[in-house]
Each structure stands twice: as structure tokens, then as C-alpha cells.
Coordinates of C-alpha atoms in Angstrom, one line a residue:
X256 CA 7.8 16.5 0.6
X257 CA 10.9 14.6 -0.6
X258 CA 14.1 16.4 0.3
X259 CA 17.3 16.4 -1.7
X260 CA 19.8 16.8 1.2
X261 CA 20.7 14.2 3.8
X262 CA 19.7 14.1 7.5
X263 CA 23.3 14.5 8.6
X264 CA 23.6 17.7 6.5
X265 CA 20.4 19.0 8.1
X266 CA 21.2 18.1 11.7
X267 CA 18.7 15.2 12.1
X268 CA 19.6 12.0 13.8
X269 CA 18.0 8.7 14.9
X270 CA 16.6 8.8 18.4
X271 CA 16.4 5.8 20.7
X272 CA 13.3 3.7 21.1
X273 CA 13.4 4.4 24.8
X274 CA 13.0 8.1 24.2
X275 CA 9.4 9.5 24.3
X276 CA 7.1 8.2 21.5
X277 CA 4.1 10.0 20.1
X278 CA 2.7 7.4 17.7
X279 CA 3.0 3.8 16.7
X280 CA 2.1 2.6 13.2
X281 CA 1.1 -0.9 12.2
X282 CA -0.4 -2.6 9.1
X283 CA -3.3 -5.0 9.1
X284 CA -2.4 -8.6 8.0
X285 CA -4.3 -10.3 5.3
X286 CA -1.9 -12.0 2.9
X287 CA -3.0 -15.7 2.6
X288 CA 0.4 -17.1 1.7
X289 CA 1.9 -15.8 5.0
X290 CA -1.0 -15.9 7.4
X291 CA -3.1 -19.0 8.1
X292 CA -6.9 -19.3 8.0
X293 CA -7.2 -16.2 5.8
X294 CA -5.3 -14.2 8.4
X295 CA -8.1 -14.3 10.9
X296 CA -6.0 -15.6 13.8
X297 CA -3.2 -13.0 13.0
X298 CA -5.8 -10.2 12.8
X299 CA -7.0 -11.1 16.2
X300 CA -3.5 -11.1 17.5
X301 CA -2.6 -7.8 15.8
X302 CA -5.7 -6.2 17.2
X303 CA -4.8 -7.3 20.8
X304 CA -1.3 -5.8 20.4
X305 CA -2.6 -2.6 18.9
X306 CA -5.2 -2.1 21.6
X307 CA -2.6 -2.6 24.3
X308 CA -0.3 -0.1 22.8
X309 CA -3.1 2.4 22.3
X310 CA -3.2 2.8 26.1
X311 CA 0.1 4.7 26.0
X312 CA 0.5 6.2 22.5
X313 CA -1.5 7.1 19.5
X314 CA -1.8 4.1 17.2
X315 CA -2.4 4.2 13.4
X316 CA -3.2 1.0 11.4
X317 CA -2.8 1.0 7.7
X318 CA -5.4 -1.2 6.1
X319 CA -6.6 -2.1 2.6
X320 CA -10.0 -1.0 1.4
X321 CA -11.3 -4.6 1.4
X322 CA -10.4 -5.0 5.1
X323 CA -11.3 -1.5 6.4
X324 CA -14.5 -2.4 8.1
X325 CA -13.2 -5.6 9.5
X326 CA -10.2 -3.8 11.0
X327 CA -12.3 -0.9 12.3
X328 CA -14.6 -3.3 14.2
X329 CA -11.8 -5.1 15.8
X330 CA -9.8 -2.1 17.1
X331 CA -10.1 0.2 20.0
X332 CA -11.9 3.4 18.9
X333 CA -8.9 5.5 19.9
X334 CA -6.9 3.8 17.0
X335 CA -6.9 5.6 13.7
X336 CA -7.5 3.4 10.7
X337 CA -5.8 4.7 7.5
X338 CA -6.6 3.2 4.1
X339 CA -3.3 2.4 2.3
X340 CA -1.8 0.0 -0.2
X341 CA 0.9 -2.4 1.0
X342 CA 2.0 -6.0 0.2
X343 CA 2.4 -7.4 3.7
X344 CA 2.1 -6.1 7.3
X345 CA 5.7 -5.6 8.6
X346 CA 5.5 -1.9 9.4
X347 CA 9.0 -1.9 11.0
X348 CA 10.5 -2.7 7.7
X349 CA 8.2 -0.9 5.2
X350 CA 7.5 2.2 7.3
X351 CA 9.7 5.3 7.7
X352 CA 12.5 5.6 10.2
X353 CA 11.7 9.0 11.8
X354 CA 14.5 11.2 12.9
X355 CA 14.6 14.4 15.1
X356 CA 16.7 17.5 15.4
X357 CA 17.7 19.5 18.5
X358 CA 14.5 21.6 18.2
X359 CA 12.3 18.5 18.1
X360 CA 11.4 18.7 14.5
X361 CA 10.7 15.4 12.7
X362 CA 11.7 14.0 9.3
X363 CA 11.3 10.5 7.9
X364 CA 13.7 8.3 6.0
X365 CA 12.2 6.0 3.3
X366 CA 14.6 3.1 2.7
X367 CA 14.5 1.1 -0.5
X368 CA 12.6 -2.1 0.2
X369 CA 12.9 -5.3 -1.8
X370 CA 11.1 -8.0 0.3
X371 CA 14.2 -8.9 2.2
X372 CA 16.4 -10.0 -0.7
X373 CA 14.9 -9.1 -4.0
X374 CA 15.4 -11.6 -6.8
X375 CA 18.2 -13.3 -4.8
X376 CA 16.1 -14.5 -1.9
X377 CA 13.2 -12.1 -1.4
X378 CA 10.1 -13.6 0.3
X379 CA 7.7 -12.4 -2.4
X380 CA 8.1 -11.1 -5.9
X381 CA 5.9 -8.0 -5.9
X382 CA 6.8 -5.4 -3.3
X383 CA 5.9 -2.2 -5.2
X384 CA 3.2 -1.1 -2.7
X385 CA 5.5 -1.8 0.3
X386 CA 8.1 0.5 -1.2
X387 CA 5.6 3.4 -1.2
X388 CA 4.4 3.0 2.4
X389 CA 7.1 5.1 4.1
X390 CA 6.3 8.2 1.9
X391 CA 2.6 7.6 2.6
X392 CA 3.1 7.5 6.3
X393 CA 5.2 10.6 6.2
X394 CA 2.4 12.4 4.3
X395 CA -0.1 11.2 6.9
X396 CA 2.1 12.6 9.6
X397 CA 2.7 15.8 7.6
X398 CA 6.5 15.5 7.8
X399 CA 9.1 15.8 5.0
X400 CA 11.2 12.7 4.2
X401 CA 14.5 11.7 2.6
X402 CA 14.7 8.9 0.1
X403 CA 17.8 6.7 0.9
X404 CA 19.7 5.4 -2.1
X405 CA 20.1 1.8 -0.8
X406 CA 18.1 -1.2 0.6
X407 CA 17.5 -1.4 4.3
X408 CA 14.7 -2.4 6.7
X409 CA 13.9 -0.9 10.1
X410 CA 14.3 -4.2 11.8
X411 CA 17.9 -4.3 10.7
X412 CA 19.0 -1.4 12.9
X413 CA 18.9 -0.5 16.6
X414 CA 20.3 2.7 18.2
X415 CA 21.1 4.2 21.6
X416 CA 20.1 7.6 20.4
X417 CA 23.5 8.9 21.3
X418 CA 25.4 8.1 18.1
X419 CA 25.7 4.3 18.2
X420 CA 24.0 2.1 15.6
X421 CA 23.9 -1.7 15.9
X422 CA 23.4 -4.0 12.9
X423 CA 24.5 -7.4 11.6
X424 CA 26.8 -8.2 8.7
X425 CA 24.6 -11.2 7.9
X426 CA 21.8 -8.9 7.0
X427 CA 23.3 -5.7 5.6
X428 CA 26.0 -7.5 3.6
X429 CA 23.6 -10.2 2.3
X430 CA 23.8 -10.6 -1.6
X431 CA 20.1 -9.7 -1.9
X432 CA 20.4 -6.2 -0.3
X433 CA 23.2 -4.1 -1.8
X434 CA 25.7 -6.3 -3.6
X435 CA 27.2 -3.2 -5.3
X436 CA 28.1 -1.6 -2.0
X437 CA 31.1 -2.4 0.3
X438 CA 30.7 -2.5 4.1
X439 CA 32.5 0.9 4.2
X440 CA 30.1 2.4 1.7
X441 CA 27.1 1.1 3.6
X442 CA 28.5 2.5 6.8
X443 CA 28.9 5.9 5.1
X444 CA 25.3 5.9 4.1
X445 CA 24.1 4.8 7.6
X446 CA 26.0 7.8 9.0
X447 CA 24.5 10.2 6.3
X448 CA 20.9 9.0 6.6
X449 CA 20.7 8.3 10.4
X450 CA 23.1 11.0 11.7
X451 CA 25.0 8.4 13.8
X452 CA 28.8 8.3 14.5
X453 CA 29.6 4.7 15.1
X454 CA 28.3 1.4 13.6
X455 CA 28.7 -1.7 15.7
X456 CA 28.7 -4.6 13.3
X457 CA 27.7 -8.0 14.8
X458 CA 28.3 -11.0 12.6
X459 CA 25.1 -13.0 12.9
X460 CA 21.5 -12.6 13.7
X461 CA 19.1 -15.2 15.1
X462 CA 19.3 -18.7 13.7
X463 CA 16.8 -19.4 10.9
X464 CA 15.6 -15.8 10.7
X465 CA 14.2 -15.4 7.2
X466 CA 15.1 -11.7 7.1
X467 CA 18.8 -12.7 6.9
X468 CA 19.5 -11.9 10.6
X469 CA 17.7 -8.7 11.6
X470 CA 19.2 -7.2 14.7
X471 CA 15.8 -6.9 16.4
X472 CA 15.5 -10.6 16.9
X473 CA 19.0 -10.8 18.4
X474 CA 19.4 -7.8 20.7
X475 CA 17.5 -4.8 21.9
X476 CA 19.0 -1.6 23.1
X477 CA 17.3 -0.7 26.3
X478 CA 19.5 2.2 27.5
X479 CA 22.7 4.1 26.7
X480 CA 25.4 1.4 26.6
X481 CA 22.9 -1.3 27.6
X482 CA 21.5 -4.1 25.5
X483 CA 19.7 -7.4 26.1
X484 CA 21.0 -10.4 24.1
X485 CA 19.0 -13.5 23.0
X486 CA 20.8 -16.3 24.8
X487 CA 20.7 -20.1 25.2
X488 CA 22.6 -22.4 27.5
X489 CA 21.9 -25.4 25.2
X490 CA 25.1 -26.3 23.3
X491 CA 23.0 -28.4 20.9
X492 CA 21.1 -25.3 19.8
X493 CA 22.3 -23.7 16.6
X494 CA 22.0 -20.4 18.3
X495 CA 24.4 -21.3 21.1
X496 CA 27.6 -20.3 19.2
X497 CA 26.0 -17.3 17.5
X498 CA 25.0 -15.8 20.8
X499 CA 28.4 -16.4 22.3
X500 CA 30.1 -14.8 19.3
X501 CA 27.8 -11.8 19.6
X502 CA 28.6 -11.5 23.3
X503 CA 32.3 -11.5 22.5
X504 CA 31.8 -8.9 19.8
X505 CA 29.9 -6.6 22.2
X506 CA 32.4 -7.0 25.0
X507 CA 35.2 -6.3 22.6
X508 CA 34.4 -2.7 21.8
X509 CA 32.9 0.5 23.1
X510 CA 30.0 2.6 21.9
X511 CA 30.1 6.0 20.2
X512 CA 30.5 7.7 23.7
X513 CA 33.4 5.4 24.6
X514 CA 31.3 3.4 27.1
X515 CA 31.7 -0.3 27.6
X516 CA 28.5 -2.1 26.6
X517 CA 26.5 -3.8 29.4
X518 CA 25.0 -7.0 28.1
X519 CA 22.0 -8.7 29.8
X520 CA 21.2 -12.2 28.7
X521 CA 17.6 -12.8 27.8
X522 CA 16.8 -16.5 27.4
X523 CA 15.4 -17.8 24.1
X524 CA 12.3 -19.9 24.4
X525 CA 12.9 -23.6 23.9
X526 CA 12.9 -24.2 20.1
X527 CA 9.4 -23.7 18.6
X528 CA 8.2 -25.3 15.3
X529 CA 5.4 -24.9 12.9
X530 CA 2.6 -27.4 13.7
X531 CA 0.7 -29.2 11.0
X532 CA -2.6 -27.4 11.8
X533 CA -0.7 -24.1 11.5
X534 CA 0.6 -24.6 8.0
X535 CA -2.2 -26.5 6.3
X536 CA -4.4 -23.4 5.6
X537 CA -1.5 -21.2 4.3
X538 CA -1.6 -20.7 0.6
X539 CA 1.5 -22.1 -1.2
X540 CA 4.2 -19.6 -2.1
X541 CA 7.6 -19.7 -3.8
X542 CA 9.2 -17.4 -1.3
X543 CA 7.7 -18.0 2.1
X544 CA 8.0 -21.7 2.8
X545 CA 5.8 -22.7 5.8
X546 CA 6.5 -26.3 6.5
X547 CA 5.5 -28.5 9.5
X548 CA 8.5 -29.0 11.7
X549 CA 10.4 -25.9 10.5
X550 CA 11.9 -24.0 13.4
X551 CA 10.4 -20.6 14.1
X552 CA 12.7 -17.6 14.8
X553 CA 11.2 -16.9 18.2
X554 CA 12.8 -14.3 20.4
X555 CA 11.8 -12.3 23.5
X556 CA 14.2 -9.6 22.3
X557 CA 11.6 -8.7 19.6
X558 CA 9.7 -6.4 22.0
X559 CA 8.6 -2.8 21.6
X560 CA 9.5 0.0 24.0
X561 CA 6.9 2.8 24.2
X562 CA 6.7 5.5 26.9
X563 CA 8.0 3.5 29.9
X564 CA 6.2 0.3 28.7
X565 CA 7.6 -2.9 27.2
X566 CA 5.3 -4.9 25.0
X567 CA 6.8 -8.3 25.3
X568 CA 6.1 -11.4 23.2
X569 CA 4.9 -14.5 25.0
X570 CA 4.8 -18.0 23.5
X571 CA 3.0 -20.1 26.1
X572 CA 6.5 -21.5 26.9
X573 CA 8.5 -22.2 30.1
X574 CA 10.8 -19.1 29.7
X575 CA 7.9 -16.6 29.3
X576 CA 7.8 -15.6 33.0
X577 CA 11.6 -15.5 33.2
X578 CA 11.8 -13.1 30.3
X579 CA 9.3 -10.8 32.2
X580 CA 11.3 -11.0 35.4
X581 CA 14.6 -10.2 33.7
X582 CA 13.1 -7.1 32.0
X583 CA 11.4 -6.0 35.2
X584 CA 14.8 -6.2 36.9
X585 CA 16.7 -4.5 34.1
X586 CA 14.0 -1.8 33.5
X587 CA 12.6 -1.0 37.0
X588 CA 10.9 2.2 35.8
X589 CA 9.0 0.3 33.1
X590 CA 5.7 -1.6 33.0
X591 CA 6.3 -4.9 31.3
X592 CA 3.2 -5.9 29.3
X593 CA 3.3 -9.6 28.3
X594 CA 1.2 -10.3 25.2
X595 CA 0.8 -13.8 23.6
X596 CA 2.0 -13.4 20.0
X597 CA 2.5 -16.9 18.4
X598 CA 0.3 -15.9 15.5
X599 CA 2.6 -13.0 14.7
X600 CA 5.6 -15.4 15.0
X601 CA 4.0 -17.8 12.5
X602 CA 4.3 -15.0 9.9
X603 CA 8.0 -14.6 10.4
X604 CA 8.5 -11.9 13.1
X605 CA 7.1 -10.5 16.3
X606 CA 5.9 -7.4 18.1
X607 CA 8.9 -5.2 17.2
X608 CA 8.6 -6.3 13.5
X609 CA 4.9 -5.3 13.1
X610 CA 5.3 -1.8 14.7
X611 CA 7.1 1.4 13.8
X612 CA 7.4 4.0 16.5
X613 CA 7.4 7.7 15.8
X614 CA 9.4 9.8 18.2
X615 CA 7.6 12.5 20.2

């Protein structure tokens, strides 16, 4: 049921990803203008990721009627396959953000979705099914939901679960999202619909991220007052100055509890690019340009935390093992689960982008 109040009014707030999780939702890829070879390599990659997550949480996969049997045969029998309409498979952005109250009750937030920019710079022109996914997921979970009055995607926000929200100006203030709202008005809405006390605004996201700089490619909040930051030591890399600016911004303020923010540098992979064989079977599209030689927005920070496990992207690249070691050291109570995910990356995101966790 859609509610007419706000989460803040009702005592609901945004819990941290490192808090206990009951379910993880995903959506099955099939869009031919985003996924190569009729999405078959992507489907294999999504299935591997889903099957790994299913070891530690309930997993639900939204799937079209046409792909239902294909998905069902590829997935672990523990995974629940749910027939649903959607336009593309970025469940972090089209699914609900689920909040909790002090009694453990859950409610969802359905954000307005416009394909990362609407008519200004959206990646596709028809997103009407995407915009209905969050209410559909809430219905499947049998929880009530709030309809937020502004455009936002789940990949644009991170929280510590203790009142601090992290986001980027590049994304939330982009002309394709909410040009009629000021930064102060957006911050008010974030407080009302997420029950948070402080917004930490970082200037930029990751270089060449087609979502206009989602926070989940740049940093990941791994504990109260503790974040990992995508980092490069190469001064020729366009991300070099962005990461240093982000570090300065994080060092220059405290979180909602007044804590200094500990920043752990997580290396970026060496620059990765679309290969000719990876783009030749992608259908042409006006919004999603997939060109040989274009840089991919690859980041190890785009991982998923679920019940003391980290599902970490791997790229077949020299920094893969170093990323694992850094997270093992930073999160000693966690099992780090490295998963090759280049096929997800080719679609424009990674493991965090294709999953939406539901708090326990």
C-alpha cells in the first residue's frame, strides 16, 4: 500500500548495508542494446553472482515472461524467480530502498526513475516499466511504501545507518534529475524520505560513469565512520584529481555522530576499455553508446555487503588480488568472495548496481 506520510514522520530510517540482510533482489538482463550476444554472456554472469549470494541470503530475480524458463534453468533452486516487467536490469536503481524502524518493521521508498537523466541525457527513452518496479517489489515483500516526489537512484546514495548519507553533487544536481530543486531542497527530501540527519556531498563520482557519478562506484561505506575510496596513483589518469578531491572532502568534515571519517584507499584497476568483439553484437542505441576503445567505469568499490560477506568484482586484472587483500584487512570478520564480473561492467555498472538488499 502506498502511504501518504513520510518515513521521517513515521520513525523509519535507512539502515546500513553492513547491517543484517534478509533478501537480495536482482533483475535478469536481456536488453540487446546494452548486453552483447543477446545478453547470454551477461545472463551467465548474473546467474553466477546470484548463485553465490544465495548461499547467505534469500535471492529474488525479476524476469520477463519470455525469459522465465531460461532464468529458472540457470539459477540455483533456492532462488525465487518472479515474473515482472522492467526496462533494464539495474535493480539497485529501479528497486525500492527499504527502511526500518526501531521495532524492525520494514517499509519501502519508491524513487522517481527516469533512466539516469530523462530527456536531457537519459540512457533510454522508455522507462515506464522501470518506474513501477519498486512498488511491485514492495508488493511481493508484502510491505507498504512511500512514493518520493523527486528523481533518485539507489546507486546514488550510501549510508552508515547512523544518520549519515553520502552522495555526489555530480549526480543529484545533474540537469537531468531534478533541475527544479536546489541542493537545499534535495537535502530536505533526503532527510524526509531516508530519516537521515546529515548529507555529505562529494563533488564528483568516478570518471566516465554514465550514471553521472553514482556514489557506489566511488566509495563504499563499510562501517560507522569508515569508507573505502576508489584510488589511483597515476597522475595521467583522469580519476587521479577526482579521488584526491574526494579524499580532501572526506577529511574535511565529520559524520552525523561527529566522528572523523576513516578513508581506506582501494585501487582502481588499470584503465579498461571496450574491445571490438564486445561491442560488435550490441544493437545500436541513441542513448547507450558502446564503442570500441571507450573507457569502462570499472571500480572495486562497486561490491555488495551481505551478512558478513563481500561480493567483490574481479576484472582479470593486476589489482584484483590487491583489492581482495585490502578488504580482508579492513573487514577481518568478513568473507571476501571475488567474482569475475566484466560482463556486468560492459553494461555500465557492477555487482552493487545489479543488486538491491532488503534489511532483515
